[in-house]
Tab-separated table of N, CA and C in Angstrom:
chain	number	residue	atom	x	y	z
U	44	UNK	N	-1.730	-19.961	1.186
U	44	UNK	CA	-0.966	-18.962	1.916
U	44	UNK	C	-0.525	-17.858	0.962
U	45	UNK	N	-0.507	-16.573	1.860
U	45	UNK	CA	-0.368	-15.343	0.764
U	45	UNK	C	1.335	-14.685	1.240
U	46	UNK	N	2.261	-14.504	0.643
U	46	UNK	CA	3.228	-13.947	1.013
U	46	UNK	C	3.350	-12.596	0.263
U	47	UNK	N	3.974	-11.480	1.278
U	47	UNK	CA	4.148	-10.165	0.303
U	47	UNK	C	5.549	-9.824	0.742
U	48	UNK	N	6.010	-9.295	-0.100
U	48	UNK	CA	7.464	-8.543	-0.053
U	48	UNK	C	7.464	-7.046	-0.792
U	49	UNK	N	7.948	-6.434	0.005
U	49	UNK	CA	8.371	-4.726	-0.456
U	49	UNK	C	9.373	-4.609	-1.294
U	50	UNK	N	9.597	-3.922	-2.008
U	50	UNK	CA	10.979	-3.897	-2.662
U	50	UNK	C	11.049	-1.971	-3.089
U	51	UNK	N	12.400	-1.537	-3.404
U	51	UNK	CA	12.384	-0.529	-3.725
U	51	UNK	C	12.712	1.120	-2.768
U	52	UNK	N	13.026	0.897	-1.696
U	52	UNK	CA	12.634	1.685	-0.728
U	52	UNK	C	14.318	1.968	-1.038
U	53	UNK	N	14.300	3.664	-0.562
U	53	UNK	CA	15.818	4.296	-0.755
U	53	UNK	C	15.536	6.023	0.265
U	54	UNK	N	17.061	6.443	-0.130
U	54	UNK	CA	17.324	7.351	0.908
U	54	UNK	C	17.215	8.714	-0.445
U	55	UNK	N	16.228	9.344	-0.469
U	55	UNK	CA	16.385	10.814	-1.735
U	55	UNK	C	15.894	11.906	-1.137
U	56	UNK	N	16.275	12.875	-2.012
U	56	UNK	CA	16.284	14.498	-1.461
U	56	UNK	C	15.076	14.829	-1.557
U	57	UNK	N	14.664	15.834	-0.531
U	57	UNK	CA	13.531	16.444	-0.962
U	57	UNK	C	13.355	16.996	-2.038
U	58	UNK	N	11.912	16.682	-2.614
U	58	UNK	CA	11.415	17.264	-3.753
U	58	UNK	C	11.378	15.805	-4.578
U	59	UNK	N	12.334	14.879	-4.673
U	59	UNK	CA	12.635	14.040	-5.219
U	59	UNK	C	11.105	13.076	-5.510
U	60	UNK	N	11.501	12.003	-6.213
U	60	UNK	CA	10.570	10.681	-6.580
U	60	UNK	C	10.712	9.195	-6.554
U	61	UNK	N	10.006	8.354	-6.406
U	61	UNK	CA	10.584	7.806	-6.019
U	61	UNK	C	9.402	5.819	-6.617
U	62	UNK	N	9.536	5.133	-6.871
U	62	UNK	CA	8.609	3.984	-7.037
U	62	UNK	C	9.171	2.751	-6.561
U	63	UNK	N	8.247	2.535	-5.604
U	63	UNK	CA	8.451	0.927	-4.502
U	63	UNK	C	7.490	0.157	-5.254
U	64	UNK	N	7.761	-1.004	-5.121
U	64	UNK	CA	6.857	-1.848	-5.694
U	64	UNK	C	6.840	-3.467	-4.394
U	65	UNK	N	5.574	-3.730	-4.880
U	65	UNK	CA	5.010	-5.156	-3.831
U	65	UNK	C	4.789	-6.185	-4.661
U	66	UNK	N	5.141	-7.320	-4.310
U	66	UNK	CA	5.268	-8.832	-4.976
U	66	UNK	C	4.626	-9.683	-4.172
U	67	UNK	N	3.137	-10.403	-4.496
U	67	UNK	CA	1.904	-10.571	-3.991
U	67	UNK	C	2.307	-12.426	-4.631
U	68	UNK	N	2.860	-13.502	-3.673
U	68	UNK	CA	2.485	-14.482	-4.035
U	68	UNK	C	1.715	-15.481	-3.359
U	69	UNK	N	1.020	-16.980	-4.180
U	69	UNK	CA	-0.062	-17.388	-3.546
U	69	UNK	C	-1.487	-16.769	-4.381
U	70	UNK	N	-2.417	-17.404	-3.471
U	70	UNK	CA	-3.418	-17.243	-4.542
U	70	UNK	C	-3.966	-15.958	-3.702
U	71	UNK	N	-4.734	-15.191	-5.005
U	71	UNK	CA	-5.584	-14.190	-4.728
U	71	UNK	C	-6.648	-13.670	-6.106
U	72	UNK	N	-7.609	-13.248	-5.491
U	72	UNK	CA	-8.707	-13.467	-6.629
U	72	UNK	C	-9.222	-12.105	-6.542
U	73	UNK	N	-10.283	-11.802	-7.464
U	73	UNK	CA	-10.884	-10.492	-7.337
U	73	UNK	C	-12.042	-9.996	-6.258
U	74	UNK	N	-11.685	-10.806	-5.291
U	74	UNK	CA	-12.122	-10.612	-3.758
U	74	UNK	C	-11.649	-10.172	-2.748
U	75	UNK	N	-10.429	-9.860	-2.919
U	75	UNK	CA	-9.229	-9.405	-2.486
U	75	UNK	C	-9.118	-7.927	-2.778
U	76	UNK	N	-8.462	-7.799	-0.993
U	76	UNK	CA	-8.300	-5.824	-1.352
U	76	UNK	C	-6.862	-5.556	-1.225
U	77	UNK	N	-6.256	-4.952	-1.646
U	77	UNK	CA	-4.441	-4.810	-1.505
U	77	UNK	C	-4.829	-2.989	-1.062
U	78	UNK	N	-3.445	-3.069	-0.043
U	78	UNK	CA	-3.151	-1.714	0.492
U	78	UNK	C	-1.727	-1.294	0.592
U	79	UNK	N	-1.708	-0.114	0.523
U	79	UNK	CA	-0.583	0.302	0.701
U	79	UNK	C	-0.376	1.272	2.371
U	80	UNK	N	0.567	1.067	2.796
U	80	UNK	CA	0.544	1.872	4.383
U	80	UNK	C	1.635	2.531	4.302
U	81	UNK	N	1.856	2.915	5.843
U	81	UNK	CA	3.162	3.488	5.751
U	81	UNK	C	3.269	3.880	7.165
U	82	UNK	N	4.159	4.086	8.117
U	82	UNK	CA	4.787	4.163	9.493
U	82	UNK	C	5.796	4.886	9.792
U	83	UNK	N	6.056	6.232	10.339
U	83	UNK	CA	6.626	6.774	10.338
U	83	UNK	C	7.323	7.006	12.041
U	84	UNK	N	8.071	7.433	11.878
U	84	UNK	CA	9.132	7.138	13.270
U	84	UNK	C	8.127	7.408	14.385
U	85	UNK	N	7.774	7.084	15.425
U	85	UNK	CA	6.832	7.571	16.727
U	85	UNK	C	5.188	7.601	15.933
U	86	UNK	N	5.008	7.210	14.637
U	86	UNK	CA	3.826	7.689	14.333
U	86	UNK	C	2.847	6.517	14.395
U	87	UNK	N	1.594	6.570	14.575
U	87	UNK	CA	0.379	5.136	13.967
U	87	UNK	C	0.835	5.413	12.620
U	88	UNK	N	0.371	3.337	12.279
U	88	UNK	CA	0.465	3.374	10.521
U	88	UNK	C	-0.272	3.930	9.807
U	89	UNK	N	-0.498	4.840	8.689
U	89	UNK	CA	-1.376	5.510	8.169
U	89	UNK	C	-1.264	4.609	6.621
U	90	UNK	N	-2.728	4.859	6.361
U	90	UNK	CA	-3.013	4.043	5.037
U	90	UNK	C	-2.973	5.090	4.196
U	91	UNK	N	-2.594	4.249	3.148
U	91	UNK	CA	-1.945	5.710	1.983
U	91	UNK	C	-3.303	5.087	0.661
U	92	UNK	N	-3.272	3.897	0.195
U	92	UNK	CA	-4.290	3.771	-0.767
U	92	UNK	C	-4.622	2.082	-1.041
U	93	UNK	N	-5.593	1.839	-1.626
U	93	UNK	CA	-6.165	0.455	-1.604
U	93	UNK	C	-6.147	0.110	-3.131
U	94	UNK	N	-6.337	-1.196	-3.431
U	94	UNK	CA	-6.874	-1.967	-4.937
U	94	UNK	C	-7.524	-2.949	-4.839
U	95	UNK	N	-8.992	-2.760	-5.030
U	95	UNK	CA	-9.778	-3.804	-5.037
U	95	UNK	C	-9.216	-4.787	-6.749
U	96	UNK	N	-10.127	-5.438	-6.352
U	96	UNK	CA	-10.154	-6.580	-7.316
U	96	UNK	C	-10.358	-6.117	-8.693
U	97	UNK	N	-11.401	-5.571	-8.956
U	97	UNK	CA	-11.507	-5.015	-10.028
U	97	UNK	C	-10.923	-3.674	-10.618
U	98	UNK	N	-9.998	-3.664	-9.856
U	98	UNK	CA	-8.965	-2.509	-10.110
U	98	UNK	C	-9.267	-1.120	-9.506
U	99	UNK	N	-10.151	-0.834	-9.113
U	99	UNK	CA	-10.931	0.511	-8.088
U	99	UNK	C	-9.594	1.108	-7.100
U	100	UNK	N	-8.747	2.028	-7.543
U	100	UNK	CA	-7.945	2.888	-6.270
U	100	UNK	C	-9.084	3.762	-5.935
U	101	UNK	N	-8.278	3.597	-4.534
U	101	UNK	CA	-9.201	5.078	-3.353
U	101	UNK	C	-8.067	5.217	-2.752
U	102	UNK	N	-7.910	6.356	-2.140
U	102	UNK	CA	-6.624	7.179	-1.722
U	102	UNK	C	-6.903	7.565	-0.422
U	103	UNK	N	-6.474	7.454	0.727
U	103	UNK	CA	-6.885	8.489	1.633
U	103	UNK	C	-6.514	9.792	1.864
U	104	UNK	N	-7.376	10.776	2.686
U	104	UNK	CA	-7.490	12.160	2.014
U	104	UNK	C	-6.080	12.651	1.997
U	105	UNK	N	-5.946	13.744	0.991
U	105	UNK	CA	-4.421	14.336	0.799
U	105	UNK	C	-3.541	13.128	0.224
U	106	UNK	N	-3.554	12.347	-0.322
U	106	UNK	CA	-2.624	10.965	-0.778
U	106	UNK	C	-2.722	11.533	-2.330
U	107	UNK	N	-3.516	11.578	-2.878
U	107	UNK	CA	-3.633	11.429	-4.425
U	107	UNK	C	-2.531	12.466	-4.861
U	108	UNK	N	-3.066	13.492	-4.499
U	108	UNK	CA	-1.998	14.542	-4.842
U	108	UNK	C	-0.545	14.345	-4.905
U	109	UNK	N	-0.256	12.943	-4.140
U	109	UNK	CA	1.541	13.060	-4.817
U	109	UNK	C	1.957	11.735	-4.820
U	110	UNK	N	0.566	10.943	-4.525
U	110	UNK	CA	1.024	9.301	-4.571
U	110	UNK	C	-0.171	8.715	-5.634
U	111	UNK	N	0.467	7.717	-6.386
U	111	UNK	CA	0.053	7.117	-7.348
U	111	UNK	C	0.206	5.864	-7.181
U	112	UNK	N	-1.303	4.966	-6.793
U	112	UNK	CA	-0.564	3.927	-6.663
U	112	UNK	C	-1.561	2.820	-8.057
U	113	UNK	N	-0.930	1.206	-8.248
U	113	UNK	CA	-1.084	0.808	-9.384
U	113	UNK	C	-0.839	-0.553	-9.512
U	114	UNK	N	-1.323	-1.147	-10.741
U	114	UNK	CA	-1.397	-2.581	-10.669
U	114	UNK	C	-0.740	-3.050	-11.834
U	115	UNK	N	-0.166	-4.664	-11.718
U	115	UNK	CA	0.482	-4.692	-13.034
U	115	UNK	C	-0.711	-6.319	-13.388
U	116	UNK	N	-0.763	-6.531	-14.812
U	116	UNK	CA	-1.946	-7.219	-15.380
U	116	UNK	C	-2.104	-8.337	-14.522
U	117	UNK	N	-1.085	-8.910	-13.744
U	117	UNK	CA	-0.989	-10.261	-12.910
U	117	UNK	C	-1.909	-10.116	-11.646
U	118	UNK	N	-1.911	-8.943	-11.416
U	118	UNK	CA	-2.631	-8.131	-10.139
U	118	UNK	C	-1.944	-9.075	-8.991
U	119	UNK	N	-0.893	-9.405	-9.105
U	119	UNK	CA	0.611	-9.891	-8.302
U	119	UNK	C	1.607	-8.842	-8.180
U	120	UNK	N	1.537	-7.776	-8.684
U	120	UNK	CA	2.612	-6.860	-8.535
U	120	UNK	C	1.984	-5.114	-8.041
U	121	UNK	N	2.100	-5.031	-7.201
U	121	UNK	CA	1.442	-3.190	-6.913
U	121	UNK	C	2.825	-2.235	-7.039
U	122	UNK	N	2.166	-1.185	-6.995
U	122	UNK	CA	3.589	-0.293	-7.278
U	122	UNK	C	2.841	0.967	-6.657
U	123	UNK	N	3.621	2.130	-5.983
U	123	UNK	CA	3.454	3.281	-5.974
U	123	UNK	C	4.477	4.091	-6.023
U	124	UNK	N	4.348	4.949	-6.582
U	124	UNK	CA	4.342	6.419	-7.251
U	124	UNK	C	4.885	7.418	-6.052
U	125	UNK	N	5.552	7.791	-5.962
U	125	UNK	CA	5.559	8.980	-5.189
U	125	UNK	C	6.212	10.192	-5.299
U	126	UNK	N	6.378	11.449	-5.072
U	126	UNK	CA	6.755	12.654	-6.354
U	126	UNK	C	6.258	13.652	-5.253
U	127	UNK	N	7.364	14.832	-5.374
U	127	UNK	CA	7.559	15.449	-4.781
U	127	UNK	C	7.557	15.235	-3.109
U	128	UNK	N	8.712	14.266	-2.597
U	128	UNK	CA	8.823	14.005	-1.489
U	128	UNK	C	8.815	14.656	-0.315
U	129	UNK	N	8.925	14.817	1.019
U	129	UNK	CA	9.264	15.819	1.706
U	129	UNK	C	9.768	15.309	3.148
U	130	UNK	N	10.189	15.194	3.933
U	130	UNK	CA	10.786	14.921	5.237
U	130	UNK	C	9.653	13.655	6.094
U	131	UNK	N	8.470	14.579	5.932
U	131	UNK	CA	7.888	13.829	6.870
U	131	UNK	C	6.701	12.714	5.936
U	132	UNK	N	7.536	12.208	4.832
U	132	UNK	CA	7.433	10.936	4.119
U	132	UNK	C	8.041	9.623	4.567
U	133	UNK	N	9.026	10.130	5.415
U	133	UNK	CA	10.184	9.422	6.318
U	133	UNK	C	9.203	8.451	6.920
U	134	UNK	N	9.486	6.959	6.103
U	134	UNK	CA	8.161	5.525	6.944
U	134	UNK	C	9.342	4.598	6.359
U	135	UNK	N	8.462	3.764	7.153
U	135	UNK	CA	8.629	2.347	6.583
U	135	UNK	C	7.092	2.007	5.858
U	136	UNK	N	7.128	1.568	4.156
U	136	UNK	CA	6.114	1.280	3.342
U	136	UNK	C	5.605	0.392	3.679
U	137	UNK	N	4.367	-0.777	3.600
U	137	UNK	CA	4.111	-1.864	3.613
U	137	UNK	C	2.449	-1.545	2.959
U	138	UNK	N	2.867	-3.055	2.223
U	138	UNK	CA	1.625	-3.608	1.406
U	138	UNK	C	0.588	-4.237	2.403
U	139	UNK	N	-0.416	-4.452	1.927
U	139	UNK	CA	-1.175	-5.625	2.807
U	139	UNK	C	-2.215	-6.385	1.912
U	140	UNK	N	-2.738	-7.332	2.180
U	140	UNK	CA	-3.473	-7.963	1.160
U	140	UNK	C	-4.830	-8.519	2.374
U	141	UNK	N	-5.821	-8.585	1.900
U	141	UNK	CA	-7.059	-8.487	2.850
U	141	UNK	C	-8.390	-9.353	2.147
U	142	UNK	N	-8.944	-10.773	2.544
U	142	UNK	CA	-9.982	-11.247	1.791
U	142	UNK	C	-11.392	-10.688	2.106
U	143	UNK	N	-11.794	-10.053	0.941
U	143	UNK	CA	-13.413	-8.757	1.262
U	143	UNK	C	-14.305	-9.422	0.735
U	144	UNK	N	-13.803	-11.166	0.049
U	144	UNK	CA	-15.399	-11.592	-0.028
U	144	UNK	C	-15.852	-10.928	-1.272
U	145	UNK	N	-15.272	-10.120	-2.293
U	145	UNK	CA	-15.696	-9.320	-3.379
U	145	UNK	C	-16.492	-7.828	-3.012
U	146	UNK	N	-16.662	-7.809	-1.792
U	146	UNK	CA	-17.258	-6.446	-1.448
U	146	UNK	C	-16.515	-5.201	-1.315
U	147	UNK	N	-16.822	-4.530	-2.714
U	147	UNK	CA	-16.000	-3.353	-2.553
U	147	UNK	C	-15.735	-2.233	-1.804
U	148	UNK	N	-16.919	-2.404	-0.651
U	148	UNK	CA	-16.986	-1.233	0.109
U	148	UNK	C	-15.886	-1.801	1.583
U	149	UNK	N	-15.455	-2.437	1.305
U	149	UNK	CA	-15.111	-3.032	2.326
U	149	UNK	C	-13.225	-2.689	2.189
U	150	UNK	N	-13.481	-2.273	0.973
U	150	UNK	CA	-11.943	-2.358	0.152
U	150	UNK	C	-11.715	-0.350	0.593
U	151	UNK	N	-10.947	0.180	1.211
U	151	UNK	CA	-10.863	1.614	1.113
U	151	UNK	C	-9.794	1.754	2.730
U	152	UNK	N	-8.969	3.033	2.417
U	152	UNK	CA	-7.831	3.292	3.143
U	152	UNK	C	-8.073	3.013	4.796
U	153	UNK	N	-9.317	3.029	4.968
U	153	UNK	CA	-9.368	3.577	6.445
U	153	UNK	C	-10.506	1.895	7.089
U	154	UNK	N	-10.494	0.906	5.737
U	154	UNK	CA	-11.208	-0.265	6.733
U	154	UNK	C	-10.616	-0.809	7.293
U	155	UNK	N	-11.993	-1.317	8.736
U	155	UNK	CA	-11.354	-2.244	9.391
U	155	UNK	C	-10.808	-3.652	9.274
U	156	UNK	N	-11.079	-3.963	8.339
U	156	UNK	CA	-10.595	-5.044	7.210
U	156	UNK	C	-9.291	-5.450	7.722
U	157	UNK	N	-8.235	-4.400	7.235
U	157	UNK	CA	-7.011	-4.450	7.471
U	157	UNK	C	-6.567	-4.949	8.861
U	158	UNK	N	-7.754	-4.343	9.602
U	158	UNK	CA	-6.882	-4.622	11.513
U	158	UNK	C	-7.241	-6.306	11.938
U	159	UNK	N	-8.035	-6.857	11.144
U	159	UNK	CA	-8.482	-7.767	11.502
U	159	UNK	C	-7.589	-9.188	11.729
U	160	UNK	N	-8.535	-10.310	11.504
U	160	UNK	CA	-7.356	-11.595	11.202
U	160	UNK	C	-7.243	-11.692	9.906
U	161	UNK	N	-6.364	-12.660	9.493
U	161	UNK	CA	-6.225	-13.081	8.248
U	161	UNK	C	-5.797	-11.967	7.020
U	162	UNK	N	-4.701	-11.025	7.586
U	162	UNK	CA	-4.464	-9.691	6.349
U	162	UNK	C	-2.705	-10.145	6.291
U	163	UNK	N	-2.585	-10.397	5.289
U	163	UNK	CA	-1.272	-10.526	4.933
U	163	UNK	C	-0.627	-9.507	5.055
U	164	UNK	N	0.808	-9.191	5.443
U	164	UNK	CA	1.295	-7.635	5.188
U	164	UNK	C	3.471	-8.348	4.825
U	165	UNK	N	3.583	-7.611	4.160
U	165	UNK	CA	5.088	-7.650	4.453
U	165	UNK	C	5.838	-7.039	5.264
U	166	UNK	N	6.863	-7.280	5.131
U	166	UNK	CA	8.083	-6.522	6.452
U	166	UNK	C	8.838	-5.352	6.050
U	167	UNK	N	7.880	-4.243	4.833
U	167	UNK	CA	8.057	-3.216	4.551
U	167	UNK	C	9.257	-2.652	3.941
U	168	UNK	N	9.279	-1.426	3.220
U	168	UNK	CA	10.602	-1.139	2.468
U	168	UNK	C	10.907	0.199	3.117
U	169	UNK	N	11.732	0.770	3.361
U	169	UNK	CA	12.337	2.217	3.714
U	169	UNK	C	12.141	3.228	3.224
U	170	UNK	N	11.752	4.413	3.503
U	170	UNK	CA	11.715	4.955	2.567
U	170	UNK	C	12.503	6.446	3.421
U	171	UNK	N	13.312	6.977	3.144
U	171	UNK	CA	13.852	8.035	3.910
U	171	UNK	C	14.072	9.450	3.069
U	172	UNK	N	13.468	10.378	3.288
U	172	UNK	CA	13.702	11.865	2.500
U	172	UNK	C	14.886	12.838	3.191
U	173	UNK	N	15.289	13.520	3.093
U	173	UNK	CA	16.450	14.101	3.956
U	173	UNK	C	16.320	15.467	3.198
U	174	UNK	N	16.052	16.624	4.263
U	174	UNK	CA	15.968	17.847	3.676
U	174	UNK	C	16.896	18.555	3.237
């Protein structure tokens, strides 16, 4: 069994920065795709960026530019980055963790991977900008 938890989520000004981090326990191997999402008030969840196994980020489009996301050596801990905030950053974060079988193409912001069975996700961190 895979458990994830959010941590890090806060209330900052625009323009501001900001780093949430995810705590990935249970087993997981380099077959495994980790994501980062995000949900914003009335909105669908939008995927912000992925980590395959072998460490490969992909971003979905417009993400890179102000989100950074990252692994720590345990590849149990993700973190993202975020810098120069703005209003409609206003989500709730969440990780997800997804078994791809080692196939990297399978690993990227927009698979169906994620919608499927068997994707771990946590119960997300806050994240609120205020103009």
């Amino acid at each position: 069994q895979v458990y994830v938890s959010e941590f890090g989520g806060s209330s900052v000004q625009r323009g501001g920065s900001l780093r949430i981090s995810c705590t990935i326990s249970g087993y997981i191997s380099d077959g495994h795709c980790m994501g980062w999402f995000r949900q914003g008030p009335g909105k669908r969840r939008e995927a912000i960026a992925t980590i395959f196994g072998d460490g490969t980020i992909k971003y979905a489009d417009s993400k890179a530019d102000r989100f950074t996301a990252s692994q720590d050596d345990t590849k149990h801990k993700l973190f993202l980055d975020m810098n120069h905030l703005e209003p409609e950053d206003t989500a709730l974060y969440t990780c997800a963790v997804v078994h791809v079988a080692g196939r990297e193409y399978d690993c990227w912001p927009g698979s169906p991977r994620f919608d499927g069975d068997f994707v771990y996700r946590g119960r997300g961190t806050q994240v609120t900008v205020s103009s």
